[in-house]
XYZ file of C-alpha atoms in Angstrom:
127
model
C 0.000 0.000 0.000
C 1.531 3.696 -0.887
C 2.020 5.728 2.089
C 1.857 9.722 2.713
C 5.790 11.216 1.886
C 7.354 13.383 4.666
C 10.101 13.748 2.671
C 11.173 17.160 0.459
C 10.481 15.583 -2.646
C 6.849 15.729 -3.090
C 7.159 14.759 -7.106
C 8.497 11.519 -6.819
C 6.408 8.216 -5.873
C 6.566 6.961 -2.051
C 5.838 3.519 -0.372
C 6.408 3.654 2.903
C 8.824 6.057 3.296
C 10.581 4.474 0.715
C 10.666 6.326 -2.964
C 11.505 4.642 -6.001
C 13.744 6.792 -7.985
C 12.571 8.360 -11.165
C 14.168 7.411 -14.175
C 15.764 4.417 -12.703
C 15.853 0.719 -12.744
C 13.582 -0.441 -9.875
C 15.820 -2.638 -7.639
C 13.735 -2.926 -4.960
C 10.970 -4.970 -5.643
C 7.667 -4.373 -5.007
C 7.687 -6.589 -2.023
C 11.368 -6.153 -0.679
C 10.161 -3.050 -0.005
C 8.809 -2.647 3.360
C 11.922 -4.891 4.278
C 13.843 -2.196 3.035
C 11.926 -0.087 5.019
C 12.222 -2.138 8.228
C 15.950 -2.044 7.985
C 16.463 1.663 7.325
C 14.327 1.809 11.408
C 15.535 -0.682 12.872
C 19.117 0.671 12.078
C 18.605 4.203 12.507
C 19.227 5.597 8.925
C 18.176 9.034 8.602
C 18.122 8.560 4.643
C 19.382 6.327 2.068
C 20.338 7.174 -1.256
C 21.422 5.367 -4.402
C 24.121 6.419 -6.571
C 26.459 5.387 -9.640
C 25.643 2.597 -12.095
C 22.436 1.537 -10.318
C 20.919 4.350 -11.530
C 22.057 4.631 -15.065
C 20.512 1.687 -16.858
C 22.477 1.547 -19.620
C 25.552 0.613 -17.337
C 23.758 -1.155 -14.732
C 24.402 -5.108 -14.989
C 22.082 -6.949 -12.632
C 24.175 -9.746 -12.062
C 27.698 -8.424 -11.801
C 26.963 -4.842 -11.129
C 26.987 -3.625 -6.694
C 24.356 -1.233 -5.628
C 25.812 1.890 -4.438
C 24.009 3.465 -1.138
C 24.845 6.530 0.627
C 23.939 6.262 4.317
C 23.185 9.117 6.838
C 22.248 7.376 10.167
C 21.095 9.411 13.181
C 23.582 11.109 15.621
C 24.509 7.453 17.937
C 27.681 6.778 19.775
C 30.706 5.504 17.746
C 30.160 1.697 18.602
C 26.278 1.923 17.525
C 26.910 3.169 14.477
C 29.572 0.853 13.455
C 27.575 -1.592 14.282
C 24.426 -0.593 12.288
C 26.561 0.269 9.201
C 27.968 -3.651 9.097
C 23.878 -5.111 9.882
C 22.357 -2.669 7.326
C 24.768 -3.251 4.606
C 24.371 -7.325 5.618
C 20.667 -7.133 5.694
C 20.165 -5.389 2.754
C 22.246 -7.485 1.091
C 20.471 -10.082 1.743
C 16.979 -8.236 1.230
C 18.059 -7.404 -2.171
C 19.976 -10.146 -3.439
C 23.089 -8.313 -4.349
C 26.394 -6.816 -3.469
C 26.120 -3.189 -1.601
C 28.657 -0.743 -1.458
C 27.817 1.608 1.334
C 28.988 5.410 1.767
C 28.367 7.109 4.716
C 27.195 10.470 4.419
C 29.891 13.010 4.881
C 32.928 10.282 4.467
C 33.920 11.292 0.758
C 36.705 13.597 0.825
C 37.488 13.843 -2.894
C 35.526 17.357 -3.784
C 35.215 16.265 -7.480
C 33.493 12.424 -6.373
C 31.773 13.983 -3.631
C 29.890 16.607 -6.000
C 29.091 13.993 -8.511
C 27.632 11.903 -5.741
C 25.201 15.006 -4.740
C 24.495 15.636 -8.254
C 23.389 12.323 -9.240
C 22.355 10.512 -5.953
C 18.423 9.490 -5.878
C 16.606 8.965 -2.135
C 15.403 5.742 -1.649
C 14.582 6.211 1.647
C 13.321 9.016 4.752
C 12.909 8.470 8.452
């Protein structure tokens, strides 16, 4: 069932909390989703954004490509948030039935891959 968005952007379609970006391949099916969703609260992510290949379809290879996530979790201790980074990036793994490369938001220090990254990234997900 499609749920009310909280998040900024109004335009694009929401389950859940969880929006499927425009103009890219789906890779969360329809009902992965809310265990997408689950994850995300149960591991205090703030949001969750995709980036590179998985969102350009034309370079996107289902069964050798990684999905790339960028992860802002909620202030926690050190500790916590090692923790959730290594359970997320497990569960979703095994949610979505593929590799994930996870960024977390703010650890890019390269100004040119960092910009890119803003420019291009797609939310996937909102507390």
């Amino acid at each position: 069932m499609l749920g009310r968005c909280v998040c900024p952007e109004k335009h694009l379609p929401c389950y859940s909390g969880l929006i499927r970006p425009v103009n890219a391949p789906d890779h969360v099916p329809e009902t992965k989703k809310d265990q997408v969703v689950d994850a995300c609260q149960r591991h205090k992510v703030r949001t969750l954004e995709a980036f590179g290949s998985t969102l350009r379809p034309a370079e996107y290879r289902a069964e050798s490509s990684d999905i790339d996530l960028l992860v802002h979790f909620v202030p926690m201790d050190p500790y916590a948030r090692v923790t959730s980074y290594f359970a997320l990036r497990d569960e979703l793994e095994q949610i979505l039935a593929a590799q994930v490369d996870q960024v977390v938001k703010g650890a890019v220090k390269d100004a040119v891959i960092a910009r890119k990254i803003e420019r291009t990234k797609q939310r996937l997900y909102a507390a």
